[in-house]
Amino acid sequence: MKIIVSQEIETVCPSFVGAAVEAYCHNTPYSAPLWEEIDSWAEKFRKELTTETLKQLPGIQATRKVYKACGKDPSRYRPASEALIRRILQGKPLYQIDTLVDLVNLASIAYGYSIGGFDADKIKGDILTLGVGKAGEPYEGIGRGMLNIEGLPVYRDEIGGVGTPTSDNERTKIDINTTHLLVLINGYDGNAENVAANAEFICQLLRKYCDSDGGGYVMYR
């Protein structure tokens, strides 16, 4: 999969750096050991963060800044990493979907980056382009119905949008039958070392919980 960062993203975030993890794996409905790890992170956050200080985490702060630069209100369309940690701090449980989705959510909260997780076999073509959503552009967010993505960073395949930092698209979502995974890490803070560490973390999780060799990852900017 080739990933292109458009000029419109480079203009609002010249330091952007991303990582793409691709792996073959086995999904399951639930993994108790994975949820023990998620609960451990949740306990850590409740001790260290508030709903205000979480906005200062570098990955979240940088994503919010890009939203504003693109004309989107990050408090109305929260980046997924912020929304997940915010749920934890409000005492609400994270949604349990399936092992791959839960794993991607853990990777997102652990590093503070909004991460897209996709069934790679549902993506059309072999090129994804990161741009900015347009007015009236059709986009069905997972569990959210039609979403107004105008002003949101968005990855597009040859058909249209597949992922934003707020919500991925129903068309390319992970399900229980997913065996070919693509994960995109969005480092709007420009911290290549941290983005790479996040990618390595995902590979480790895949080996531990999804009968995978961990796949591999490539960096892009």
JSON list of C-alpha atoms in Angstrom, two decimals:
[
{"chain": "A", "resi": 1, "resn": "MET", "atom": "CA", "xyz": [0.00, 0.00, 0.00]},
{"chain": "A", "resi": 2, "resn": "LYS", "atom": "CA", "xyz": [1.41, 3.37, -1.03]},
{"chain": "A", "resi": 3, "resn": "ILE", "atom": "CA", "xyz": [0.45, 6.33, 1.16]},
{"chain": "A", "resi": 4, "resn": "ILE", "atom": "CA", "xyz": [0.61, 9.91, -0.09]},
{"chain": "A", "resi": 5, "resn": "VAL", "atom": "CA", "xyz": [0.47, 12.96, 2.17]},
{"chain": "A", "resi": 6, "resn": "SER", "atom": "CA", "xyz": [-1.20, 15.76, 0.20]},
{"chain": "A", "resi": 7, "resn": "GLN", "atom": "CA", "xyz": [-0.01, 19.34, -0.05]},
{"chain": "A", "resi": 8, "resn": "GLU", "atom": "CA", "xyz": [-3.05, 20.54, 1.90]},
{"chain": "A", "resi": 9, "resn": "ILE", "atom": "CA", "xyz": [-1.94, 18.46, 4.91]},
{"chain": "A", "resi": 10, "resn": "GLU", "atom": "CA", "xyz": [1.69, 19.52, 4.52]},
{"chain": "A", "resi": 11, "resn": "THR", "atom": "CA", "xyz": [0.53, 23.14, 4.56]},
{"chain": "A", "resi": 12, "resn": "VAL", "atom": "CA", "xyz": [-1.28, 22.89, 7.91]},
{"chain": "A", "resi": 13, "resn": "CYS", "atom": "CA", "xyz": [1.16, 20.38, 9.43]},
{"chain": "A", "resi": 14, "resn": "PRO", "atom": "CA", "xyz": [4.59, 20.39, 7.75]},
{"chain": "A", "resi": 15, "resn": "SER", "atom": "CA", "xyz": [6.01, 18.19, 10.53]},
{"chain": "A", "resi": 16, "resn": "PHE", "atom": "CA", "xyz": [3.47, 15.37, 10.04]},
{"chain": "A", "resi": 17, "resn": "VAL", "atom": "CA", "xyz": [4.87, 11.85, 10.23]},
{"chain": "A", "resi": 18, "resn": "GLY", "atom": "CA", "xyz": [2.90, 8.62, 9.94]},
{"chain": "A", "resi": 19, "resn": "ALA", "atom": "CA", "xyz": [3.43, 4.89, 10.20]},
{"chain": "A", "resi": 20, "resn": "ALA", "atom": "CA", "xyz": [1.56, 2.08, 8.45]},
{"chain": "A", "resi": 21, "resn": "VAL", "atom": "CA", "xyz": [1.46, -1.35, 10.08]},
{"chain": "A", "resi": 22, "resn": "GLU", "atom": "CA", "xyz": [0.38, -4.26, 7.89]},
{"chain": "A", "resi": 23, "resn": "ALA", "atom": "CA", "xyz": [-0.09, -7.78, 9.18]},
{"chain": "A", "resi": 24, "resn": "TYR", "atom": "CA", "xyz": [-1.93, -11.05, 8.66]},
{"chain": "A", "resi": 25, "resn": "CYS", "atom": "CA", "xyz": [-3.62, -12.17, 11.85]},
{"chain": "A", "resi": 26, "resn": "HIS", "atom": "CA", "xyz": [-6.50, -14.01, 13.49]},
{"chain": "A", "resi": 27, "resn": "ASN", "atom": "CA", "xyz": [-9.34, -12.01, 15.05]},
{"chain": "A", "resi": 28, "resn": "THR", "atom": "CA", "xyz": [-11.40, -13.24, 18.01]},
{"chain": "A", "resi": 29, "resn": "PRO", "atom": "CA", "xyz": [-14.51, -11.91, 19.74]},
{"chain": "A", "resi": 30, "resn": "TYR", "atom": "CA", "xyz": [-12.72, -11.22, 23.03]},
{"chain": "A", "resi": 31, "resn": "SER", "atom": "CA", "xyz": [-9.30, -11.52, 24.69]},
{"chain": "A", "resi": 32, "resn": "ALA", "atom": "CA", "xyz": [-9.24, -11.48, 28.51]},
{"chain": "A", "resi": 33, "resn": "PRO", "atom": "CA", "xyz": [-5.44, -10.89, 28.72]},
{"chain": "A", "resi": 34, "resn": "LEU", "atom": "CA", "xyz": [-5.73, -7.94, 26.33]},
{"chain": "A", "resi": 35, "resn": "TRP", "atom": "CA", "xyz": [-8.43, -6.41, 28.51]},
{"chain": "A", "resi": 36, "resn": "GLU", "atom": "CA", "xyz": [-6.25, -6.84, 31.58]},
{"chain": "A", "resi": 37, "resn": "GLU", "atom": "CA", "xyz": [-3.67, -4.71, 29.77]},
{"chain": "A", "resi": 38, "resn": "ILE", "atom": "CA", "xyz": [-6.32, -2.14, 28.76]},
{"chain": "A", "resi": 39, "resn": "ASP", "atom": "CA", "xyz": [-7.58, -1.94, 32.34]},
{"chain": "A", "resi": 40, "resn": "SER", "atom": "CA", "xyz": [-4.03, -1.37, 33.58]},
{"chain": "A", "resi": 41, "resn": "TRP", "atom": "CA", "xyz": [-3.63, 1.61, 31.24]},
{"chain": "A", "resi": 42, "resn": "ALA", "atom": "CA", "xyz": [-7.05, 2.93, 32.29]},
{"chain": "A", "resi": 43, "resn": "GLU", "atom": "CA", "xyz": [-6.03, 2.83, 35.97]},
{"chain": "A", "resi": 44, "resn": "LYS", "atom": "CA", "xyz": [-2.83, 4.72, 35.13]},
{"chain": "A", "resi": 45, "resn": "PHE", "atom": "CA", "xyz": [-4.75, 7.44, 33.29]},
{"chain": "A", "resi": 46, "resn": "ARG", "atom": "CA", "xyz": [-7.24, 7.90, 36.11]},
{"chain": "A", "resi": 47, "resn": "LYS", "atom": "CA", "xyz": [-4.33, 8.54, 38.48]},
{"chain": "A", "resi": 48, "resn": "GLU", "atom": "CA", "xyz": [-2.39, 10.90, 36.20]},
{"chain": "A", "resi": 49, "resn": "LEU", "atom": "CA", "xyz": [-4.84, 12.81, 33.98]},
{"chain": "A", "resi": 50, "resn": "THR", "atom": "CA", "xyz": [-8.00, 14.89, 34.00]},
{"chain": "A", "resi": 51, "resn": "THR", "atom": "CA", "xyz": [-10.36, 15.68, 31.12]},
{"chain": "A", "resi": 52, "resn": "GLU", "atom": "CA", "xyz": [-8.51, 19.00, 30.74]},
{"chain": "A", "resi": 53, "resn": "THR", "atom": "CA", "xyz": [-4.90, 17.86, 31.08]},
{"chain": "A", "resi": 54, "resn": "LEU", "atom": "CA", "xyz": [-5.38, 15.04, 28.57]},
{"chain": "A", "resi": 55, "resn": "LYS", "atom": "CA", "xyz": [-5.68, 17.74, 25.87]},
{"chain": "A", "resi": 56, "resn": "GLN", "atom": "CA", "xyz": [-2.04, 18.61, 26.59]},
{"chain": "A", "resi": 57, "resn": "LEU", "atom": "CA", "xyz": [-0.73, 15.18, 25.60]},
{"chain": "A", "resi": 58, "resn": "PRO", "atom": "CA", "xyz": [1.49, 15.93, 22.57]},
{"chain": "A", "resi": 59, "resn": "GLY", "atom": "CA", "xyz": [-0.30, 13.68, 20.07]},
{"chain": "A", "resi": 60, "resn": "ILE", "atom": "CA", "xyz": [-3.74, 14.94, 21.09]},
{"chain": "A", "resi": 61, "resn": "GLN", "atom": "CA", "xyz": [-2.70, 18.58, 21.33]},
{"chain": "A", "resi": 62, "resn": "ALA", "atom": "CA", "xyz": [-1.16, 18.47, 17.84]},
{"chain": "A", "resi": 63, "resn": "THR", "atom": "CA", "xyz": [-4.20, 16.78, 16.32]},
{"chain": "A", "resi": 64, "resn": "ARG", "atom": "CA", "xyz": [-6.52, 19.38, 17.86]},
{"chain": "A", "resi": 65, "resn": "LYS", "atom": "CA", "xyz": [-4.31, 22.12, 16.42]},
{"chain": "A", "resi": 66, "resn": "VAL", "atom": "CA", "xyz": [-4.55, 20.62, 12.92]},
{"chain": "A", "resi": 67, "resn": "TYR", "atom": "CA", "xyz": [-8.35, 20.37, 13.26]},
{"chain": "A", "resi": 68, "resn": "LYS", "atom": "CA", "xyz": [-8.51, 24.08, 14.03]},
{"chain": "A", "resi": 69, "resn": "ALA", "atom": "CA", "xyz": [-6.17, 24.90, 11.14]},
{"chain": "A", "resi": 70, "resn": "CYS", "atom": "CA", "xyz": [-8.46, 22.95, 8.80]},
{"chain": "A", "resi": 71, "resn": "GLY", "atom": "CA", "xyz": [-11.55, 24.72, 10.16]},
{"chain": "A", "resi": 72, "resn": "LYS", "atom": "CA", "xyz": [-12.94, 21.97, 12.43]},
{"chain": "A", "resi": 73, "resn": "ASP", "atom": "CA", "xyz": [-13.92, 22.30, 16.09]},
{"chain": "A", "resi": 74, "resn": "PRO", "atom": "CA", "xyz": [-11.95, 19.61, 17.99]},
{"chain": "A", "resi": 75, "resn": "SER", "atom": "CA", "xyz": [-14.32, 19.81, 20.95]},
{"chain": "A", "resi": 76, "resn": "ARG", "atom": "CA", "xyz": [-17.28, 18.88, 18.75]},
{"chain": "A", "resi": 77, "resn": "TYR", "atom": "CA", "xyz": [-15.43, 16.36, 16.56]},
{"chain": "A", "resi": 78, "resn": "ARG", "atom": "CA", "xyz": [-12.98, 14.93, 19.06]},
{"chain": "A", "resi": 79, "resn": "PRO", "atom": "CA", "xyz": [-9.95, 12.98, 17.87]},
{"chain": "A", "resi": 80, "resn": "ALA", "atom": "CA", "xyz": [-10.51, 9.30, 18.68]},
{"chain": "A", "resi": 81, "resn": "SER", "atom": "CA", "xyz": [-7.58, 9.07, 21.10]},
{"chain": "A", "resi": 82, "resn": "GLU", "atom": "CA", "xyz": [-8.95, 11.97, 23.13]},
{"chain": "A", "resi": 83, "resn": "ALA", "atom": "CA", "xyz": [-12.49, 10.56, 23.08]},
{"chain": "A", "resi": 84, "resn": "LEU", "atom": "CA", "xyz": [-11.28, 7.16, 24.32]},
{"chain": "A", "resi": 85, "resn": "ILE", "atom": "CA", "xyz": [-9.20, 8.53, 27.20]},
{"chain": "A", "resi": 86, "resn": "ARG", "atom": "CA", "xyz": [-11.97, 10.97, 28.07]},
{"chain": "A", "resi": 87, "resn": "ARG", "atom": "CA", "xyz": [-14.38, 8.05, 28.50]},
{"chain": "A", "resi": 88, "resn": "ILE", "atom": "CA", "xyz": [-11.94, 6.42, 30.90]},
{"chain": "A", "resi": 89, "resn": "LEU", "atom": "CA", "xyz": [-11.57, 9.60, 32.95]},
{"chain": "A", "resi": 90, "resn": "GLN", "atom": "CA", "xyz": [-15.36, 9.98, 33.12]},
{"chain": "A", "resi": 91, "resn": "GLY", "atom": "CA", "xyz": [-15.59, 6.50, 34.64]},
{"chain": "A", "resi": 92, "resn": "LYS", "atom": "CA", "xyz": [-17.19, 4.99, 31.56]},
{"chain": "A", "resi": 93, "resn": "PRO", "atom": "CA", "xyz": [-16.01, 1.63, 30.19]},
{"chain": "A", "resi": 94, "resn": "LEU", "atom": "CA", "xyz": [-14.42, 1.48, 26.76]},
{"chain": "A", "resi": 95, "resn": "TYR", "atom": "CA", "xyz": [-16.53, -0.25, 24.14]},
{"chain": "A", "resi": 96, "resn": "GLN", "atom": "CA", "xyz": [-15.58, -3.91, 23.70]},
{"chain": "A", "resi": 97, "resn": "ILE", "atom": "CA", "xyz": [-15.85, -4.77, 19.99]},
{"chain": "A", "resi": 98, "resn": "ASP", "atom": "CA", "xyz": [-13.46, -7.58, 19.06]},
{"chain": "A", "resi": 99, "resn": "THR", "atom": "CA", "xyz": [-9.79, -8.29, 19.68]},
{"chain": "A", "resi": 100, "resn": "LEU", "atom": "CA", "xyz": [-8.38, -6.38, 16.70]},
{"chain": "A", "resi": 101, "resn": "VAL", "atom": "CA", "xyz": [-10.48, -3.28, 17.33]},
{"chain": "A", "resi": 102, "resn": "ASP", "atom": "CA", "xyz": [-9.79, -3.41, 21.07]},
{"chain": "A", "resi": 103, "resn": "LEU", "atom": "CA", "xyz": [-6.07, -3.79, 20.33]},
{"chain": "A", "resi": 104, "resn": "VAL", "atom": "CA", "xyz": [-6.05, -0.73, 18.04]},
{"chain": "A", "resi": 105, "resn": "ASN", "atom": "CA", "xyz": [-7.88, 1.26, 20.72]},
{"chain": "A", "resi": 106, "resn": "LEU", "atom": "CA", "xyz": [-5.26, 0.26, 23.29]},
{"chain": "A", "resi": 107, "resn": "ALA", "atom": "CA", "xyz": [-2.46, 1.37, 20.96]},
{"chain": "A", "resi": 108, "resn": "SER", "atom": "CA", "xyz": [-4.24, 4.70, 20.50]},
{"chain": "A", "resi": 109, "resn": "ILE", "atom": "CA", "xyz": [-4.68, 5.48, 24.20]},
{"chain": "A", "resi": 110, "resn": "ALA", "atom": "CA", "xyz": [-1.18, 4.26, 25.09]},
{"chain": "A", "resi": 111, "resn": "TYR", "atom": "CA", "xyz": [0.52, 6.80, 22.82]},
{"chain": "A", "resi": 112, "resn": "GLY", "atom": "CA", "xyz": [-2.16, 9.45, 22.37]},
{"chain": "A", "resi": 113, "resn": "TYR", "atom": "CA", "xyz": [-2.29, 9.20, 18.57]},
{"chain": "A", "resi": 114, "resn": "SER", "atom": "CA", "xyz": [-5.49, 8.83, 16.60]},
{"chain": "A", "resi": 115, "resn": "ILE", "atom": "CA", "xyz": [-5.04, 5.51, 14.81]},
{"chain": "A", "resi": 116, "resn": "GLY", "atom": "CA", "xyz": [-7.01, 4.10, 11.90]},
{"chain": "A", "resi": 117, "resn": "GLY", "atom": "CA", "xyz": [-7.57, 0.35, 11.84]},
{"chain": "A", "resi": 118, "resn": "PHE", "atom": "CA", "xyz": [-8.80, -1.16, 8.58]},
{"chain": "A", "resi": 119, "resn": "ASP", "atom": "CA", "xyz": [-9.55, -4.45, 6.90]},
{"chain": "A", "resi": 120, "resn": "ALA", "atom": "CA", "xyz": [-6.92, -4.07, 4.19]},
{"chain": "A", "resi": 121, "resn": "ASP", "atom": "CA", "xyz": [-8.84, -6.34, 1.80]},
{"chain": "A", "resi": 122, "resn": "LYS", "atom": "CA", "xyz": [-11.74, -3.86, 1.78]},
{"chain": "A", "resi": 123, "resn": "ILE", "atom": "CA", "xyz": [-9.60, -0.94, 0.60]},
{"chain": "A", "resi": 124, "resn": "LYS", "atom": "CA", "xyz": [-9.96, -0.26, -3.11]},
{"chain": "A", "resi": 125, "resn": "GLY", "atom": "CA", "xyz": [-6.72, 0.18, -5.04]},
{"chain": "A", "resi": 126, "resn": "ASP", "atom": "CA", "xyz": [-3.20, 0.26, -3.68]},
{"chain": "A", "resi": 127, "resn": "ILE", "atom": "CA", "xyz": [-2.89, 3.98, -2.91]},
{"chain": "A", "resi": 128, "resn": "LEU", "atom": "CA", "xyz": [-4.20, 5.93, 0.07]},
{"chain": "A", "resi": 129, "resn": "THR", "atom": "CA", "xyz": [-3.99, 9.72, 0.05]},
{"chain": "A", "resi": 130, "resn": "LEU", "atom": "CA", "xyz": [-4.20, 11.83, 3.20]},
{"chain": "A", "resi": 131, "resn": "GLY", "atom": "CA", "xyz": [-6.10, 15.04, 2.48]},
{"chain": "A", "resi": 132, "resn": "VAL", "atom": "CA", "xyz": [-8.79, 17.24, 3.98]},
{"chain": "A", "resi": 133, "resn": "GLY", "atom": "CA", "xyz": [-12.54, 16.53, 3.85]},
{"chain": "A", "resi": 134, "resn": "LYS", "atom": "CA", "xyz": [-14.71, 18.62, 1.51]},
{"chain": "A", "resi": 135, "resn": "ALA", "atom": "CA", "xyz": [-18.17, 20.10, 2.01]},
{"chain": "A", "resi": 136, "resn": "GLY", "atom": "CA", "xyz": [-20.85, 17.51, 1.25]},
{"chain": "A", "resi": 137, "resn": "GLU", "atom": "CA", "xyz": [-18.36, 14.66, 0.87]},
{"chain": "A", "resi": 138, "resn": "PRO", "atom": "CA", "xyz": [-20.20, 11.40, 1.69]},
{"chain": "A", "resi": 139, "resn": "TYR", "atom": "CA", "xyz": [-18.74, 9.53, 4.64]},
{"chain": "A", "resi": 140, "resn": "GLU", "atom": "CA", "xyz": [-20.33, 6.94, 6.92]},
{"chain": "A", "resi": 141, "resn": "GLY", "atom": "CA", "xyz": [-18.56, 6.83, 10.27]},
{"chain": "A", "resi": 142, "resn": "ILE", "atom": "CA", "xyz": [-18.56, 3.56, 12.20]},
{"chain": "A", "resi": 143, "resn": "GLY", "atom": "CA", "xyz": [-21.59, 3.61, 14.47]},
{"chain": "A", "resi": 144, "resn": "ARG", "atom": "CA", "xyz": [-22.13, 7.31, 13.73]},
{"chain": "A", "resi": 145, "resn": "GLY", "atom": "CA", "xyz": [-24.09, 7.33, 10.48]},
{"chain": "A", "resi": 146, "resn": "MET", "atom": "CA", "xyz": [-23.30, 9.98, 7.90]},
{"chain": "A", "resi": 147, "resn": "LEU", "atom": "CA", "xyz": [-20.54, 12.22, 9.26]},
{"chain": "A", "resi": 148, "resn": "ASN", "atom": "CA", "xyz": [-19.68, 15.76, 8.19]},
{"chain": "A", "resi": 149, "resn": "ILE", "atom": "CA", "xyz": [-15.97, 15.42, 7.43]},
{"chain": "A", "resi": 150, "resn": "GLU", "atom": "CA", "xyz": [-15.50, 18.89, 5.95]},
{"chain": "A", "resi": 151, "resn": "GLY", "atom": "CA", "xyz": [-12.28, 20.19, 7.50]},
{"chain": "A", "resi": 152, "resn": "LEU", "atom": "CA", "xyz": [-11.21, 16.81, 8.91]},
{"chain": "A", "resi": 153, "resn": "PRO", "atom": "CA", "xyz": [-8.00, 15.09, 7.79]},
{"chain": "A", "resi": 154, "resn": "VAL", "atom": "CA", "xyz": [-9.12, 12.07, 5.76]},
{"chain": "A", "resi": 155, "resn": "TYR", "atom": "CA", "xyz": [-7.48, 9.11, 4.06]},
{"chain": "A", "resi": 156, "resn": "ARG", "atom": "CA", "xyz": [-9.06, 8.27, 0.68]},
{"chain": "A", "resi": 157, "resn": "ASP", "atom": "CA", "xyz": [-8.77, 5.20, -1.50]},
{"chain": "A", "resi": 158, "resn": "GLU", "atom": "CA", "xyz": [-9.90, 5.14, -5.14]},
{"chain": "A", "resi": 159, "resn": "ILE", "atom": "CA", "xyz": [-13.58, 5.23, -4.06]},
{"chain": "A", "resi": 160, "resn": "GLY", "atom": "CA", "xyz": [-13.49, 7.81, -1.28]},
{"chain": "A", "resi": 161, "resn": "GLY", "atom": "CA", "xyz": [-12.80, 8.38, 2.40]},
{"chain": "A", "resi": 162, "resn": "VAL", "atom": "CA", "xyz": [-11.82, 5.44, 4.60]},
{"chain": "A", "resi": 163, "resn": "GLY", "atom": "CA", "xyz": [-10.54, 7.06, 7.78]},
{"chain": "A", "resi": 164, "resn": "THR", "atom": "CA", "xyz": [-10.41, 10.28, 9.80]},
{"chain": "A", "resi": 165, "resn": "PRO", "atom": "CA", "xyz": [-8.92, 10.89, 13.27]},
{"chain": "A", "resi": 166, "resn": "THR", "atom": "CA", "xyz": [-12.50, 11.13, 14.59]},
{"chain": "A", "resi": 167, "resn": "SER", "atom": "CA", "xyz": [-13.99, 7.99, 13.02]},
{"chain": "A", "resi": 168, "resn": "ASP", "atom": "CA", "xyz": [-13.12, 5.34, 10.46]},
{"chain": "A", "resi": 169, "resn": "ASN", "atom": "CA", "xyz": [-15.53, 4.40, 7.68]},
{"chain": "A", "resi": 170, "resn": "GLU", "atom": "CA", "xyz": [-18.07, 1.57, 7.80]},
{"chain": "A", "resi": 171, "resn": "ARG", "atom": "CA", "xyz": [-16.94, 0.45, 4.34]},
{"chain": "A", "resi": 172, "resn": "THR", "atom": "CA", "xyz": [-13.44, -0.61, 5.39]},
{"chain": "A", "resi": 173, "resn": "LYS", "atom": "CA", "xyz": [-14.00, -1.45, 9.06]},
{"chain": "A", "resi": 174, "resn": "ILE", "atom": "CA", "xyz": [-12.50, -4.42, 10.86]},
{"chain": "A", "resi": 175, "resn": "ASP", "atom": "CA", "xyz": [-14.88, -7.28, 11.59]},
{"chain": "A", "resi": 176, "resn": "ILE", "atom": "CA", "xyz": [-14.56, -10.74, 13.11]},
{"chain": "A", "resi": 177, "resn": "ASN", "atom": "CA", "xyz": [-13.55, -12.20, 9.72]},
{"chain": "A", "resi": 178, "resn": "THR", "atom": "CA", "xyz": [-10.69, -9.74, 9.17]},
{"chain": "A", "resi": 179, "resn": "THR", "atom": "CA", "xyz": [-7.37, -11.49, 8.56]},
{"chain": "A", "resi": 180, "resn": "HIS", "atom": "CA", "xyz": [-5.44, -8.75, 6.70]},
{"chain": "A", "resi": 181, "resn": "LEU", "atom": "CA", "xyz": [-4.95, -5.70, 8.90]},
{"chain": "A", "resi": 182, "resn": "LEU", "atom": "CA", "xyz": [-3.77, -2.20, 8.04]},
{"chain": "A", "resi": 183, "resn": "VAL", "atom": "CA", "xyz": [-3.18, 0.30, 10.84]},
{"chain": "A", "resi": 184, "resn": "LEU", "atom": "CA", "xyz": [-2.29, 3.96, 10.22]},
{"chain": "A", "resi": 185, "resn": "ILE", "atom": "CA", "xyz": [-0.72, 6.04, 12.98]},
{"chain": "A", "resi": 186, "resn": "ASN", "atom": "CA", "xyz": [-1.09, 9.81, 12.63]},
{"chain": "A", "resi": 187, "resn": "GLY", "atom": "CA", "xyz": [1.77, 11.75, 14.20]},
{"chain": "A", "resi": 188, "resn": "TYR", "atom": "CA", "xyz": [0.66, 15.35, 13.83]},
{"chain": "A", "resi": 189, "resn": "ASP", "atom": "CA", "xyz": [3.22, 16.21, 16.53]},
{"chain": "A", "resi": 190, "resn": "GLY", "atom": "CA", "xyz": [6.05, 15.25, 14.17]},
{"chain": "A", "resi": 191, "resn": "ASN", "atom": "CA", "xyz": [7.65, 12.89, 16.71]},
{"chain": "A", "resi": 192, "resn": "ALA", "atom": "CA", "xyz": [8.97, 10.16, 14.41]},
{"chain": "A", "resi": 193, "resn": "GLU", "atom": "CA", "xyz": [10.57, 8.25, 17.29]},
{"chain": "A", "resi": 194, "resn": "ASN", "atom": "CA", "xyz": [7.29, 8.07, 19.20]},
{"chain": "A", "resi": 195, "resn": "VAL", "atom": "CA", "xyz": [5.30, 7.12, 16.10]},
{"chain": "A", "resi": 196, "resn": "ALA", "atom": "CA", "xyz": [7.77, 4.29, 15.40]},
{"chain": "A", "resi": 197, "resn": "ALA", "atom": "CA", "xyz": [7.49, 3.13, 19.02]},
{"chain": "A", "resi": 198, "resn": "ASN", "atom": "CA", "xyz": [3.70, 3.09, 18.65]},
{"chain": "A", "resi": 199, "resn": "ALA", "atom": "CA", "xyz": [4.04, 0.96, 15.51]},
{"chain": "A", "resi": 200, "resn": "GLU", "atom": "CA", "xyz": [6.37, -1.46, 17.33]},
{"chain": "A", "resi": 201, "resn": "PHE", "atom": "CA", "xyz": [3.85, -1.64, 20.18]},
{"chain": "A", "resi": 202, "resn": "ILE", "atom": "CA", "xyz": [1.09, -2.64, 17.74]},
{"chain": "A", "resi": 203, "resn": "CYS", "atom": "CA", "xyz": [3.31, -5.36, 16.25]},
{"chain": "A", "resi": 204, "resn": "GLN", "atom": "CA", "xyz": [3.95, -6.70, 19.77]},
{"chain": "A", "resi": 205, "resn": "LEU", "atom": "CA", "xyz": [0.23, -6.71, 20.58]},
{"chain": "A", "resi": 206, "resn": "LEU", "atom": "CA", "xyz": [-0.53, -8.60, 17.36]},
{"chain": "A", "resi": 207, "resn": "ARG", "atom": "CA", "xyz": [2.01, -11.27, 18.28]},
{"chain": "A", "resi": 208, "resn": "LYS", "atom": "CA", "xyz": [0.58, -11.58, 21.81]},
{"chain": "A", "resi": 209, "resn": "TYR", "atom": "CA", "xyz": [-3.13, -11.59, 21.07]},
{"chain": "A", "resi": 210, "resn": "CYS", "atom": "CA", "xyz": [-3.81, -12.31, 17.39]},
{"chain": "A", "resi": 211, "resn": "ASP", "atom": "CA", "xyz": [-1.67, -15.28, 16.33]},
{"chain": "A", "resi": 212, "resn": "SER", "atom": "CA", "xyz": [0.35, -12.97, 14.10]},
{"chain": "A", "resi": 213, "resn": "ASP", "atom": "CA", "xyz": [4.05, -12.72, 13.30]},
{"chain": "A", "resi": 214, "resn": "GLY", "atom": "CA", "xyz": [3.55, -9.01, 14.04]},
{"chain": "A", "resi": 215, "resn": "GLY", "atom": "CA", "xyz": [3.76, -7.98, 10.41]},
{"chain": "A", "resi": 216, "resn": "GLY", "atom": "CA", "xyz": [5.86, -4.91, 9.74]},
{"chain": "A", "resi": 217, "resn": "TYR", "atom": "CA", "xyz": [5.57, -1.18, 9.35]},
{"chain": "A", "resi": 218, "resn": "VAL", "atom": "CA", "xyz": [6.78, 1.67, 7.17]},
{"chain": "A", "resi": 219, "resn": "MET", "atom": "CA", "xyz": [7.08, 5.35, 8.03]},
{"chain": "A", "resi": 220, "resn": "TYR", "atom": "CA", "xyz": [5.75, 8.06, 5.74]},
{"chain": "A", "resi": 221, "resn": "ARG", "atom": "CA", "xyz": [5.56, 11.84, 5.66]}
]
